[in-house]
C-alpha cells in the first residue's frame, strides 16, 4: 500500500543487503508459485531470529519458562522462515485473501504444501483446516512445540526439525511412493550403505516420538544417506525392558 511505496527504497536496500527476508503473497496456491506472485503484497522478516528477539525486548526467561507473551507468534514465524529458506528451489510464499491466511506455502517439485506455524499450545487454525478440507493437498504441515504426530490430514513436525524439512521429503520420495508409514509421509525404506573402508562416520539420530509404551522410530543420517525406519526402539517406563532392533 501507500506505506510500502513510501519506504520502497529503504526496503529494497535492506532486502538486497540480506538484512530482511521478503516473501510474496500469491493469488493461487498452484504450481508454479512464482507465476502467481502479488508483487505489491509481501511480508518482511528479519534475517536473524535472535536479533529480532533482542530488538523486541523479549527476556530469555519468557522463552525458557514457556511464558505466554504477545510476540510469540511473529517470533515463531520468523524462526520457521529462517529455517526454511534455502532448503527448496522456490522460496516460500504465503497466501492471504479476504477469507483467511496460510502462514507459508512451499513448492516441492510440482507439489504445493500449506504450512501452519504455532508458537503456543493452541491448535486452532480455521483457514489452514478449511483449505485442507476444500483442496485435499497431498501433504499439510504444522510446525509447533508439540512432538511428531498426525492429526487427520495434518502432520505435525516439532519446531526443532524445521531445518530438516526437505531432507524428510527427499528421503520419502527418492525411490517413489510407498504406503504411509510412521512418519506420516509415504515411506521408502533405505538400507545402511556398506562401508568399504574403516573410518570415522558421523551418525545423527532424530527421534520422532518418545511417548511411553510406543514404538520409537528414528531418522538417521550417515554420510549423506538417509535411513527411515532403519531401527525401532520399544520405549517403556521400565528402562530395563527397553529394546532396540
Tab-separated table of C-alpha atoms in Angstrom:
chain	number	residue	atom	x	y	z
A	1	UNK	CA	0.000	0.000	0.000
A	2	UNK	CA	0.997	3.627	0.495
A	3	UNK	CA	3.358	2.883	3.358
A	4	UNK	CA	5.203	0.279	1.280
A	5	UNK	CA	5.685	2.792	-1.535
A	6	UNK	CA	6.951	5.403	0.912
A	7	UNK	CA	9.620	3.025	2.195
A	8	UNK	CA	10.273	1.233	-1.095
A	9	UNK	CA	13.889	2.353	-1.459
A	10	UNK	CA	14.775	1.504	2.138
A	11	UNK	CA	13.080	-1.901	1.873
A	12	UNK	CA	14.889	-2.752	-1.355
A	13	UNK	CA	18.219	-1.786	0.188
A	14	UNK	CA	17.648	-3.920	3.298
A	15	UNK	CA	16.442	-6.917	1.249
A	16	UNK	CA	19.416	-6.618	-1.135
A	17	UNK	CA	21.785	-6.411	1.837
A	18	UNK	CA	20.319	-9.588	3.306
A	19	UNK	CA	19.035	-7.848	6.428
A	20	UNK	CA	15.396	-8.577	5.614
A	21	UNK	CA	13.727	-11.608	4.050
A	22	UNK	CA	10.762	-10.774	1.809
A	23	UNK	CA	8.089	-13.298	0.867
A	24	UNK	CA	5.223	-12.581	-1.519
A	25	UNK	CA	1.539	-13.279	-1.276
A	26	UNK	CA	0.275	-15.497	-4.096
A	27	UNK	CA	-3.082	-15.218	-5.822
A	28	UNK	CA	-3.307	-19.013	-6.225
A	29	UNK	CA	-1.713	-21.925	-4.413
A	30	UNK	CA	-0.785	-23.703	-7.606
A	31	UNK	CA	2.352	-24.793	-9.444
A	32	UNK	CA	4.405	-22.789	-10.342
A	33	UNK	CA	4.086	-20.460	-7.358
A	34	UNK	CA	6.220	-17.705	-8.917
A	35	UNK	CA	3.602	-17.187	-11.634
A	36	UNK	CA	1.077	-16.052	-9.025
A	37	UNK	CA	3.187	-13.581	-7.010
A	38	UNK	CA	1.436	-10.381	-5.972
A	39	UNK	CA	4.445	-8.103	-6.159
A	40	UNK	CA	2.688	-5.330	-4.236
A	41	UNK	CA	1.778	-7.633	-1.331
A	42	UNK	CA	4.556	-9.068	0.782
A	43	UNK	CA	5.761	-9.736	4.318
A	44	UNK	CA	9.133	-8.784	5.742
A	45	UNK	CA	11.090	-10.908	8.223
A	46	UNK	CA	14.358	-10.149	9.962
A	47	UNK	CA	17.295	-12.277	8.803
A	48	UNK	CA	18.120	-13.432	12.359
A	49	UNK	CA	15.519	-14.515	14.914
A	50	UNK	CA	17.846	-13.995	17.885
A	51	UNK	CA	18.389	-10.402	16.825
A	52	UNK	CA	14.644	-9.950	16.426
A	53	UNK	CA	14.110	-11.263	19.958
A	54	UNK	CA	16.625	-8.758	21.285
A	55	UNK	CA	15.122	-5.851	19.330
A	56	UNK	CA	11.651	-6.764	20.638
A	57	UNK	CA	12.970	-6.761	24.223
A	58	UNK	CA	11.897	-10.347	24.952
A	59	UNK	CA	13.645	-11.745	28.017
A	60	UNK	CA	15.207	-15.192	27.699
A	61	UNK	CA	13.224	-16.427	30.687
A	62	UNK	CA	9.956	-15.889	28.788
A	63	UNK	CA	11.076	-18.455	26.221
A	64	UNK	CA	12.820	-20.878	28.558
A	65	UNK	CA	9.936	-20.919	31.052
A	66	UNK	CA	7.316	-21.163	28.252
A	67	UNK	CA	5.664	-17.950	29.362
A	68	UNK	CA	2.883	-16.630	27.152
A	69	UNK	CA	3.724	-13.282	25.560
A	70	UNK	CA	2.199	-11.211	22.760
A	71	UNK	CA	5.111	-11.527	20.320
A	72	UNK	CA	5.368	-15.339	20.365
A	73	UNK	CA	3.505	-15.874	17.079
A	74	UNK	CA	5.581	-13.448	14.946
A	75	UNK	CA	8.808	-14.683	16.567
A	76	UNK	CA	7.915	-18.292	15.712
A	77	UNK	CA	7.051	-17.383	12.110
A	78	UNK	CA	10.366	-15.563	11.748
A	79	UNK	CA	12.223	-18.623	13.065
A	80	UNK	CA	10.382	-21.014	10.734
A	81	UNK	CA	11.074	-18.872	7.667
A	82	UNK	CA	14.731	-18.530	8.643
A	83	UNK	CA	14.997	-22.332	8.831
A	84	UNK	CA	13.070	-22.974	5.594
A	85	UNK	CA	14.993	-20.518	3.422
A	86	UNK	CA	17.490	-22.201	1.144
A	87	UNK	CA	16.029	-25.684	1.517
A	88	UNK	CA	13.793	-25.567	-1.552
A	89	UNK	CA	14.474	-24.316	-5.075
A	90	UNK	CA	11.479	-21.974	-4.879
A	91	UNK	CA	11.449	-19.580	-1.931
A	92	UNK	CA	8.481	-19.861	0.465
A	93	UNK	CA	5.377	-17.756	-0.162
A	94	UNK	CA	2.207	-17.123	1.822
A	95	UNK	CA	-1.447	-16.976	0.869
A	96	UNK	CA	-3.886	-14.371	2.117
A	97	UNK	CA	-7.312	-13.270	0.929
A	98	UNK	CA	-10.485	-11.904	2.480
A	99	UNK	CA	-11.411	-15.314	3.928
A	100	UNK	CA	-8.177	-16.115	5.744
A	101	UNK	CA	-4.441	-16.728	5.573
A	102	UNK	CA	-1.985	-19.615	5.192
A	103	UNK	CA	1.254	-18.815	7.043
A	104	UNK	CA	3.595	-20.274	4.418
A	105	UNK	CA	3.290	-22.081	1.103
A	106	UNK	CA	6.036	-24.401	-0.131
A	107	UNK	CA	6.644	-25.798	-3.596
A	108	UNK	CA	8.452	-29.138	-3.719
A	109	UNK	CA	8.671	-30.343	-7.296
A	110	UNK	CA	5.146	-29.815	-8.582
A	111	UNK	CA	3.547	-30.313	-5.168
A	112	UNK	CA	2.181	-27.335	-3.225
A	113	UNK	CA	2.337	-27.708	0.562
A	114	UNK	CA	0.417	-25.480	3.012
A	115	UNK	CA	2.238	-24.666	6.243
A	116	UNK	CA	0.890	-23.567	9.617
A	117	UNK	CA	3.134	-22.354	12.446
A	118	UNK	CA	2.206	-22.404	16.116
A	119	UNK	CA	4.242	-20.878	18.907
A	120	UNK	CA	1.801	-21.870	21.661
A	121	UNK	CA	-0.431	-24.796	22.548
A	122	UNK	CA	-3.477	-23.550	20.642
A	123	UNK	CA	-4.200	-25.862	17.691
A	124	UNK	CA	-6.987	-23.797	16.127
A	125	UNK	CA	-6.197	-22.788	12.561
A	126	UNK	CA	-9.513	-22.267	10.733
A	127	UNK	CA	-8.058	-21.004	7.433
A	128	UNK	CA	-5.492	-23.809	7.316
A	129	UNK	CA	-8.052	-26.519	8.078
A	130	UNK	CA	-10.594	-25.049	5.656
A	131	UNK	CA	-8.040	-25.091	2.839
A	132	UNK	CA	-7.231	-28.753	3.569
A	133	UNK	CA	-10.911	-29.706	3.633
A	134	UNK	CA	-11.606	-27.942	0.315
A	135	UNK	CA	-8.445	-28.789	-1.662
A	136	UNK	CA	-7.196	-32.063	-0.135
A	137	UNK	CA	-3.445	-31.432	-0.538
A	138	UNK	CA	-1.210	-34.495	-0.525
A	139	UNK	CA	0.659	-33.095	2.477
A	140	UNK	CA	-0.097	-30.370	5.007
A	141	UNK	CA	2.391	-29.467	7.726
A	142	UNK	CA	2.044	-27.791	11.085
A	143	UNK	CA	5.226	-26.709	12.882
A	144	UNK	CA	4.703	-26.410	16.627
A	145	UNK	CA	6.127	-27.218	20.058
A	146	UNK	CA	4.191	-30.463	20.035
A	147	UNK	CA	6.027	-33.654	19.185
A	148	UNK	CA	5.651	-35.566	15.960
A	149	UNK	CA	2.082	-36.698	15.366
A	150	UNK	CA	-0.538	-36.957	12.672
A	151	UNK	CA	-3.824	-35.177	13.198
A	152	UNK	CA	-6.086	-36.291	10.397
A	153	UNK	CA	-4.629	-34.891	7.168
A	154	UNK	CA	-2.138	-32.726	9.082
A	155	UNK	CA	1.373	-33.849	10.007
A	156	UNK	CA	2.809	-32.014	12.995
A	157	UNK	CA	6.582	-31.581	12.962
A	158	UNK	CA	8.327	-30.194	16.074
A	159	UNK	CA	9.923	-26.796	15.647
A	160	UNK	CA	13.425	-28.135	16.215
A	161	UNK	CA	13.147	-30.194	12.990
A	162	UNK	CA	12.124	-27.363	10.651
A	163	UNK	CA	15.644	-27.255	9.204
A	164	UNK	CA	15.318	-30.909	8.106
A	165	UNK	CA	12.015	-30.493	6.243
A	166	UNK	CA	13.418	-31.029	2.759
A	167	UNK	CA	15.586	-33.933	3.932
A	168	UNK	CA	12.471	-35.644	5.238
A	169	UNK	CA	10.677	-35.180	1.923
A	170	UNK	CA	13.672	-36.279	-0.147
A	171	UNK	CA	14.020	-39.442	1.910
A	172	UNK	CA	10.422	-40.464	1.344
A	173	UNK	CA	10.253	-39.621	-2.354
A	174	UNK	CA	13.735	-40.604	-3.564
A	175	UNK	CA	12.607	-44.020	-4.814
A	176	UNK	CA	8.907	-43.451	-5.277
A	177	UNK	CA	5.784	-43.743	-3.208
A	178	UNK	CA	5.075	-46.420	-0.648
A	179	UNK	CA	2.234	-46.947	1.830
A	180	UNK	CA	2.008	-44.400	4.582
A	181	UNK	CA	4.373	-45.210	7.421
A	182	UNK	CA	5.450	-43.996	10.836
A	183	UNK	CA	6.450	-40.546	9.636
A	184	UNK	CA	3.077	-39.805	8.046
A	185	UNK	CA	4.583	-39.347	4.579
A	186	UNK	CA	4.779	-42.159	2.010
A	187	UNK	CA	7.887	-44.003	3.179
A	188	UNK	CA	10.569	-45.870	1.256
A	189	UNK	CA	12.985	-47.809	3.416
A	190	UNK	CA	16.696	-47.405	2.669
A	191	UNK	CA	19.291	-49.876	3.981
A	192	UNK	CA	22.509	-48.690	5.540
A	193	UNK	CA	25.256	-48.237	2.924
A	194	UNK	CA	28.113	-50.751	3.058
A	195	UNK	CA	31.285	-49.092	4.309
A	196	UNK	CA	34.252	-50.277	2.240
A	197	UNK	CA	36.988	-48.882	4.478
A	198	UNK	CA	37.097	-48.349	8.230
A	199	UNK	CA	36.940	-44.751	9.269
A	200	UNK	CA	35.088	-42.140	11.239
A	201	UNK	CA	31.441	-41.651	10.294
A	202	UNK	CA	29.026	-39.228	11.878
A	203	UNK	CA	25.645	-40.728	12.636
A	204	UNK	CA	22.787	-38.453	13.659
A	205	UNK	CA	19.580	-39.937	15.009
A	206	UNK	CA	16.331	-37.970	15.182
A	207	UNK	CA	13.697	-39.459	17.454
A	208	UNK	CA	10.164	-38.855	16.241
A	209	UNK	CA	8.204	-39.725	19.382
A	210	UNK	CA	9.192	-40.635	22.913
A	211	UNK	CA	5.809	-41.446	24.396
A	212	UNK	CA	5.943	-44.435	26.814
A	213	UNK	CA	4.799	-47.812	25.505
A	214	UNK	CA	5.052	-46.715	21.897
A	215	UNK	CA	7.417	-47.765	19.149
A	216	UNK	CA	10.022	-45.076	18.613
A	217	UNK	CA	11.176	-44.688	15.036
A	218	UNK	CA	14.430	-42.954	14.222
A	219	UNK	CA	15.543	-40.902	11.242
A	220	UNK	CA	19.250	-41.462	10.691
A	221	UNK	CA	21.790	-39.625	8.553
A	222	UNK	CA	25.054	-41.393	7.672
A	223	UNK	CA	27.472	-39.766	5.261
A	224	UNK	CA	24.679	-38.224	3.210
A	225	UNK	CA	22.456	-41.317	3.272
A	226	UNK	CA	19.041	-41.134	4.878
A	227	UNK	CA	17.546	-44.151	6.598
A	228	UNK	CA	13.885	-44.233	7.602
A	229	UNK	CA	12.755	-46.976	9.930
A	230	UNK	CA	16.248	-48.462	9.996
A	231	UNK	CA	15.665	-49.386	13.608
A	232	UNK	CA	12.997	-49.030	16.206
A	233	UNK	CA	13.128	-48.819	19.949
A	234	UNK	CA	10.480	-50.193	22.264
A	235	UNK	CA	10.045	-47.399	24.784
A	236	UNK	CA	8.623	-48.380	28.174
A	237	UNK	CA	8.501	-46.867	31.625
A	238	UNK	CA	10.934	-49.550	32.762
A	239	UNK	CA	14.389	-48.865	31.233
A	240	UNK	CA	15.464	-52.453	31.889
A	241	UNK	CA	12.811	-53.648	29.423
A	242	UNK	CA	13.773	-51.259	26.600
A	243	UNK	CA	14.952	-52.994	23.452
A	244	UNK	CA	16.477	-51.744	20.230
A	245	UNK	CA	16.195	-53.562	16.895
